[in-house]
Amino acid sequence: MSDLMLHLPDYWHLWAVAAVIGLIALNYGTQFVSPALRLKTSLSQVNAHLAALSQQAPGTHIDLAQLKDEVMTSPALQHAWQQYASTLQAQWQAADAGPLGAARQRVGHLSRAFFAHMDVASNGHRLDLSNLEQLAQNDPSLGKLWTEYNQALEALQQLEVSTQNTTGQWQANSHAENYFTEQALVDSPLQSNFYKHIPGILTGVGIIGTFTGLIAGLISFDVSDPERVQAELSQLVQTVGHAFLVSALAITLAMVFTWIEKSVLTGRYRQVEELQQWLDTLFNPQGGVQYMARLTLAAEMQAALSFKILSQLRESPTHTPTRSAP
């Protein structure tokens, strides 16, 4: 290397190739390795916070806005969280489970008792269902059932609202892997699709350096003077040797960068997978199934009510007194 420093003008091509290799290495370190280390720290903090939330008692309230502001700090995480949070919904209880189930059953029981008493009171005649309150006022027993039904219905509505506002359980309609993807959180911020080709670029630069040194040595090789052939040959060997040295440096860096890139990306992918698992643990992705169950239950209740009303309408004309002809 001392000859290389003393004969800088003679080895300018090798210095140019070495400078290109140095710039590539500097860019790789500042634009890929350094952001990857920051991403590692960010994902570690997110996973640690989610792990702490998962250790809390069941039913503990989770503030989604606070989770976004304090945990999802990077733009990529905030965007993914915004899309994911839009799928979250309050955990729904089955129609016959818990206090809500008991309230729903009481409302249904009072509704059936009210209409059964109304059928008995009508003695098979057609009823005007558009004014139920007036019908209830004319019959003390029916009025009592109507009052109890209204009170039970109001209590059910208040219970549903309070449960929805104070729930600590949220459920997602889909898995977190659909939003917190490796492409969005790792590949795009780190530009991995570009930097995975850096080792190949370094290898190509090293080969160019080898051929550049060889060509420069052959151009300056002078065989016209037999007395200088020995010195010219020695100079050619030194030039080619330095060129191979630069090429070896480039190939070595290419192998090192390949190892760094694979290690960094594998570690970040593992952290993203861990983040997905924590989110699926916190927000059990069964909201879509429960949503379909709620739709099915509502459809069944509507069908049963429609069938009951239709049956009553079909039976009413048969019991309606016929008017005598004038």
Coordinates of C-alpha atoms in Angstrom, one line a residue:
M1 CA 0.0 0.0 0.0
S2 CA 3.0 2.3 0.5
D3 CA 3.7 2.1 -3.3
L4 CA 0.1 2.9 -3.9
M5 CA 0.4 6.1 -1.9
L6 CA 3.7 7.2 -3.4
H7 CA 2.4 6.6 -7.0
L8 CA -1.0 8.1 -6.6
P9 CA -1.1 9.5 -10.1
D10 CA -0.2 6.1 -11.5
Y11 CA -3.0 4.3 -9.7
W12 CA -5.7 6.9 -10.0
H13 CA -8.1 4.3 -11.5
L14 CA -7.7 2.0 -8.5
W15 CA -8.3 4.9 -6.1
A16 CA -11.4 5.8 -8.1
V17 CA -12.7 2.2 -7.7
A18 CA -11.8 2.2 -4.0
A19 CA -13.7 5.5 -3.6
V20 CA -16.8 4.1 -5.2
I21 CA -16.6 1.1 -2.9
G22 CA -16.2 3.4 0.1
L23 CA -19.2 5.5 -0.9
I24 CA -21.3 2.4 -1.4
A25 CA -20.3 1.1 2.1
L26 CA -21.0 4.5 3.7
N27 CA -24.5 4.6 2.0
Y28 CA -25.2 1.1 3.1
G29 CA -24.3 1.8 6.7
T30 CA -26.2 5.1 7.0
Q31 CA -29.3 4.3 4.9
F32 CA -29.8 0.6 5.7
V33 CA -28.0 -0.5 8.8
S34 CA -28.7 2.5 10.9
P35 CA -32.5 2.7 10.1
A36 CA -32.6 -1.1 10.7
L37 CA -31.2 -0.6 14.2
R38 CA -33.7 2.2 14.9
L39 CA -36.5 -0.1 13.6
K40 CA -35.3 -2.8 15.9
T41 CA -35.6 -0.5 18.9
S42 CA -39.1 0.7 17.9
L43 CA -40.5 -2.8 17.3
S44 CA -39.0 -4.0 20.6
Q45 CA -40.8 -1.2 22.5
V46 CA -44.1 -1.9 20.7
N47 CA -43.9 -5.6 21.5
A48 CA -42.9 -5.0 25.1
H49 CA -46.0 -2.7 25.6
L50 CA -48.3 -5.1 23.9
A51 CA -46.9 -7.9 26.1
A52 CA -47.6 -5.8 29.2
L53 CA -51.2 -5.2 28.0
S54 CA -51.8 -8.9 27.4
Q55 CA -50.7 -9.6 31.0
Q56 CA -53.5 -7.4 32.5
A57 CA -56.6 -8.8 33.9
P58 CA -59.3 -9.8 31.4
G59 CA -61.8 -7.0 30.8
T60 CA -59.3 -4.2 31.4
H61 CA -60.1 -1.2 29.4
I62 CA -57.7 -0.6 26.4
D63 CA -57.5 3.0 25.2
L64 CA -57.1 2.7 21.4
A65 CA -56.2 6.4 21.0
Q66 CA -53.5 6.2 23.7
L67 CA -52.1 3.1 22.1
K68 CA -51.7 4.8 18.8
D69 CA -50.1 8.0 20.2
E70 CA -47.7 6.4 22.7
V71 CA -46.9 3.0 21.1
M72 CA -47.3 3.3 17.4
T73 CA -44.8 6.0 16.9
S74 CA -43.4 5.5 13.4
P75 CA -45.4 6.6 10.3
A76 CA -45.6 3.0 9.1
L77 CA -46.9 1.7 12.4
Q78 CA -49.4 4.6 12.7
H79 CA -50.8 4.0 9.2
A80 CA -51.1 0.2 9.8
W81 CA -52.7 0.8 13.2
Q82 CA -55.2 3.3 11.8
Q83 CA -56.3 0.7 9.2
Y84 CA -56.4 -2.1 11.8
A85 CA -58.2 -0.1 14.5
S86 CA -61.0 0.6 12.1
T87 CA -61.9 -3.1 12.1
L88 CA -62.0 -3.3 15.9
Q89 CA -65.4 -3.5 17.6
A90 CA -66.7 -3.9 21.1
Q91 CA -66.9 -7.6 22.1
W92 CA -70.5 -8.7 21.7
Q93 CA -72.2 -11.0 24.1
A94 CA -74.5 -13.7 22.9
A95 CA -78.2 -13.1 23.2
D96 CA -78.6 -15.5 26.2
A97 CA -75.4 -14.7 28.0
G98 CA -74.7 -12.4 31.0
P99 CA -76.8 -9.5 32.2
L100 CA -77.7 -8.6 28.6
G101 CA -79.0 -12.0 28.0
A102 CA -81.2 -11.9 31.1
A103 CA -82.5 -8.5 30.1
R104 CA -83.3 -9.7 26.5
Q105 CA -85.0 -12.8 27.8
R106 CA -87.2 -10.7 30.1
V107 CA -88.2 -8.4 27.3
G108 CA -89.0 -11.3 25.1
H109 CA -91.1 -13.0 27.8
L110 CA -93.1 -9.8 28.5
S111 CA -93.6 -9.3 24.8
R112 CA -95.0 -12.8 24.4
A113 CA -97.2 -12.4 27.5
F114 CA -98.5 -9.1 26.2
F115 CA -99.5 -10.4 22.8
A116 CA -101.0 -13.6 24.3
H117 CA -103.2 -11.6 26.6
M118 CA -104.1 -9.3 23.8
D119 CA -105.2 -12.3 21.7
V120 CA -107.4 -13.6 24.5
A121 CA -108.9 -10.1 25.1
S122 CA -109.7 -9.7 21.4
N123 CA -111.7 -12.9 21.4
G124 CA -110.5 -13.5 17.8
H125 CA -111.5 -10.1 16.5
R126 CA -109.3 -7.9 14.4
L127 CA -107.2 -5.5 16.4
D128 CA -105.8 -2.2 15.5
L129 CA -102.1 -2.6 16.3
S130 CA -101.3 1.0 15.4
N131 CA -102.5 2.2 18.8
L132 CA -101.2 -0.3 21.4
E133 CA -101.1 2.3 24.2
Q134 CA -104.9 3.0 23.8
L135 CA -105.6 -0.7 23.9
A136 CA -103.5 -1.1 27.0
Q137 CA -105.3 1.7 28.8
N138 CA -108.7 0.0 28.3
D139 CA -107.5 -3.2 30.0
P140 CA -105.8 -3.0 33.5
S141 CA -104.1 -6.4 33.1
L142 CA -102.9 -5.5 29.6
G143 CA -101.8 -2.0 30.8
K144 CA -99.7 -3.6 33.6
L145 CA -98.0 -5.8 31.1
W146 CA -97.4 -2.9 28.8
T147 CA -95.8 -0.8 31.6
E148 CA -93.6 -3.7 32.6
Y149 CA -92.6 -4.3 29.0
N150 CA -91.7 -0.6 28.5
Q151 CA -89.6 -0.5 31.7
A152 CA -87.8 -3.7 30.7
L153 CA -87.1 -2.4 27.2
E154 CA -85.7 0.9 28.6
A155 CA -83.5 -1.0 31.0
L156 CA -82.2 -3.2 28.2
Q157 CA -81.3 -0.2 26.1
Q158 CA -79.5 1.5 28.9
L159 CA -77.6 -1.7 29.7
E160 CA -76.5 -2.1 26.1
V161 CA -75.3 1.5 25.9
S162 CA -73.4 1.3 29.2
T163 CA -71.8 -2.0 28.2
Q164 CA -70.7 -0.7 24.9
N165 CA -69.2 2.5 26.4
T166 CA -67.4 0.7 29.3
T167 CA -66.2 -2.4 27.5
G168 CA -62.5 -3.3 27.9
Q169 CA -62.6 -6.0 25.3
W170 CA -62.2 -5.3 21.6
Q171 CA -62.3 -7.8 18.7
A172 CA -60.9 -7.5 15.2
N173 CA -62.7 -8.6 12.1
S174 CA -59.4 -10.0 10.6
H175 CA -55.9 -11.0 11.6
A176 CA -53.2 -8.4 12.3
E177 CA -51.0 -9.9 9.5
N178 CA -53.3 -8.4 6.9
Y179 CA -52.4 -4.9 8.1
F180 CA -49.0 -5.1 9.9
T181 CA -47.2 -6.7 7.0
E182 CA -43.5 -7.2 6.5
Q183 CA -43.6 -5.2 3.3
A184 CA -45.2 -2.2 5.0
L185 CA -43.1 -2.3 8.3
V186 CA -39.7 -3.6 7.1
D187 CA -39.2 -3.8 3.4
S188 CA -40.5 -0.4 2.4
P189 CA -38.9 1.7 5.2
L190 CA -35.5 0.0 4.8
Q191 CA -35.7 -0.2 1.0
S192 CA -34.6 -3.8 1.2
N193 CA -35.5 -4.5 -2.4
F194 CA -32.7 -2.1 -3.4
Y195 CA -30.1 -2.8 -0.8
K196 CA -30.3 -6.6 -1.3
H197 CA -28.5 -5.9 -4.6
I198 CA -25.6 -4.0 -3.0
P199 CA -23.4 -7.2 -2.7
G200 CA -23.8 -7.8 -6.4
I201 CA -23.0 -4.2 -7.2
L202 CA -19.8 -4.4 -5.1
T203 CA -18.8 -7.6 -6.8
G204 CA -19.3 -5.9 -10.2
V205 CA -17.3 -2.9 -9.1
G206 CA -14.5 -5.1 -7.9
I207 CA -14.4 -6.9 -11.2
I208 CA -14.3 -3.5 -13.0
G209 CA -11.4 -2.5 -10.8
T210 CA -9.5 -5.7 -11.7
F211 CA -9.9 -5.2 -15.4
T212 CA -9.2 -1.5 -15.1
G213 CA -5.9 -2.2 -13.4
L214 CA -5.0 -4.9 -15.9
I215 CA -5.8 -2.7 -18.9
A216 CA -3.8 0.3 -17.4
G217 CA -0.8 -2.0 -16.8
L218 CA -0.9 -3.4 -20.3
I219 CA -1.2 0.1 -21.8
S220 CA 1.9 1.4 -19.9
F221 CA 3.9 -1.8 -20.6
D222 CA 6.7 -1.0 -23.0
V223 CA 8.7 -3.8 -24.7
S224 CA 10.6 -1.6 -27.2
D225 CA 13.6 -1.3 -24.9
P226 CA 15.0 -4.7 -23.9
E227 CA 16.9 -3.2 -21.0
R228 CA 13.6 -1.9 -19.5
V229 CA 11.5 -5.0 -20.0
Q230 CA 12.4 -6.3 -16.5
A231 CA 11.3 -3.1 -14.8
E232 CA 8.2 -2.8 -17.0
L233 CA 7.2 -6.3 -16.2
S234 CA 7.7 -5.7 -12.4
Q235 CA 5.5 -2.6 -12.7
L236 CA 2.8 -4.6 -14.6
V237 CA 2.7 -7.2 -11.9
Q238 CA 2.4 -4.6 -9.1
T239 CA -0.4 -2.9 -11.0
V240 CA -2.3 -6.1 -11.5
G241 CA -1.7 -7.1 -7.9
H242 CA -3.1 -3.9 -6.6
A243 CA -6.1 -4.3 -8.9
F244 CA -6.8 -7.8 -7.5
L245 CA -6.4 -6.4 -4.0
V246 CA -9.2 -3.9 -4.6
S247 CA -11.3 -6.6 -6.2
A248 CA -10.7 -8.8 -3.1
L249 CA -11.8 -6.0 -0.9
A250 CA -15.0 -5.5 -2.8
I251 CA -15.9 -9.2 -2.8
T252 CA -15.2 -9.4 0.9
L253 CA -17.5 -6.5 1.6
A254 CA -20.1 -8.1 -0.6
M255 CA -20.1 -11.2 1.5
V256 CA -20.1 -9.2 4.8
F257 CA -23.0 -7.1 3.5
T258 CA -25.0 -10.2 2.4
W259 CA -24.6 -11.6 5.9
I260 CA -25.6 -8.3 7.5
E261 CA -28.7 -7.9 5.3
K262 CA -30.0 -11.4 5.9
S263 CA -29.4 -11.1 9.6
V264 CA -31.1 -7.7 9.9
L265 CA -34.1 -8.6 7.8
T266 CA -34.6 -12.0 9.5
G267 CA -34.6 -10.2 12.9
R268 CA -37.0 -7.5 11.8
Y269 CA -39.4 -10.1 10.3
R270 CA -39.3 -12.0 13.5
Q271 CA -40.3 -8.9 15.4
V272 CA -43.1 -8.2 13.0
E273 CA -44.4 -11.7 13.4
E274 CA -44.2 -11.3 17.2
L275 CA -46.2 -8.0 16.9
Q276 CA -48.9 -9.8 14.9
Q277 CA -49.2 -12.5 17.5
W278 CA -49.5 -10.0 20.4
L279 CA -52.2 -8.1 18.5
D280 CA -54.1 -11.3 17.7
T281 CA -53.9 -12.2 21.4
L282 CA -55.2 -8.8 22.6
F283 CA -57.9 -8.5 19.9
N284 CA -59.2 -12.0 19.3
P285 CA -60.0 -11.9 15.5
Q286 CA -63.5 -13.4 15.7
G287 CA -65.5 -10.2 15.2
G288 CA -66.5 -11.2 11.7
V289 CA -67.9 -14.5 13.0
Q290 CA -69.8 -12.8 15.8
Y291 CA -71.1 -10.2 13.4
M292 CA -72.5 -13.0 11.2
A293 CA -74.0 -14.6 14.3
R294 CA -75.7 -11.3 15.2
L295 CA -77.1 -10.9 11.7
T296 CA -78.4 -14.5 11.8
L297 CA -80.0 -14.0 15.2
A298 CA -81.7 -10.7 14.0
A299 CA -82.9 -12.4 10.8
E300 CA -84.4 -15.3 12.8
M301 CA -86.1 -12.9 15.2
Q302 CA -87.5 -10.9 12.3
A303 CA -88.7 -14.0 10.5
A304 CA -90.4 -15.3 13.6
L305 CA -92.1 -11.9 14.2
S306 CA -93.2 -11.7 10.6
F307 CA -94.6 -15.2 10.7
K308 CA -96.6 -14.4 13.8
I309 CA -98.0 -11.2 12.4
L310 CA -98.9 -12.9 9.1
S311 CA -100.6 -15.8 11.0
Q312 CA -102.7 -13.3 13.0
L313 CA -103.7 -11.4 9.9
R314 CA -104.8 -14.6 8.2
E315 CA -106.8 -15.7 11.2
S316 CA -108.5 -12.4 12.0
P317 CA -110.9 -12.2 9.0
T318 CA -112.4 -15.6 9.8
H319 CA -113.5 -14.4 13.2
T320 CA -114.7 -10.9 12.1
P321 CA -118.5 -10.6 12.5
T322 CA -120.3 -10.3 9.2
R323 CA -122.6 -7.3 8.7
S324 CA -126.2 -8.1 7.8
A325 CA -127.5 -6.8 4.6
P326 CA -129.8 -3.8 4.9

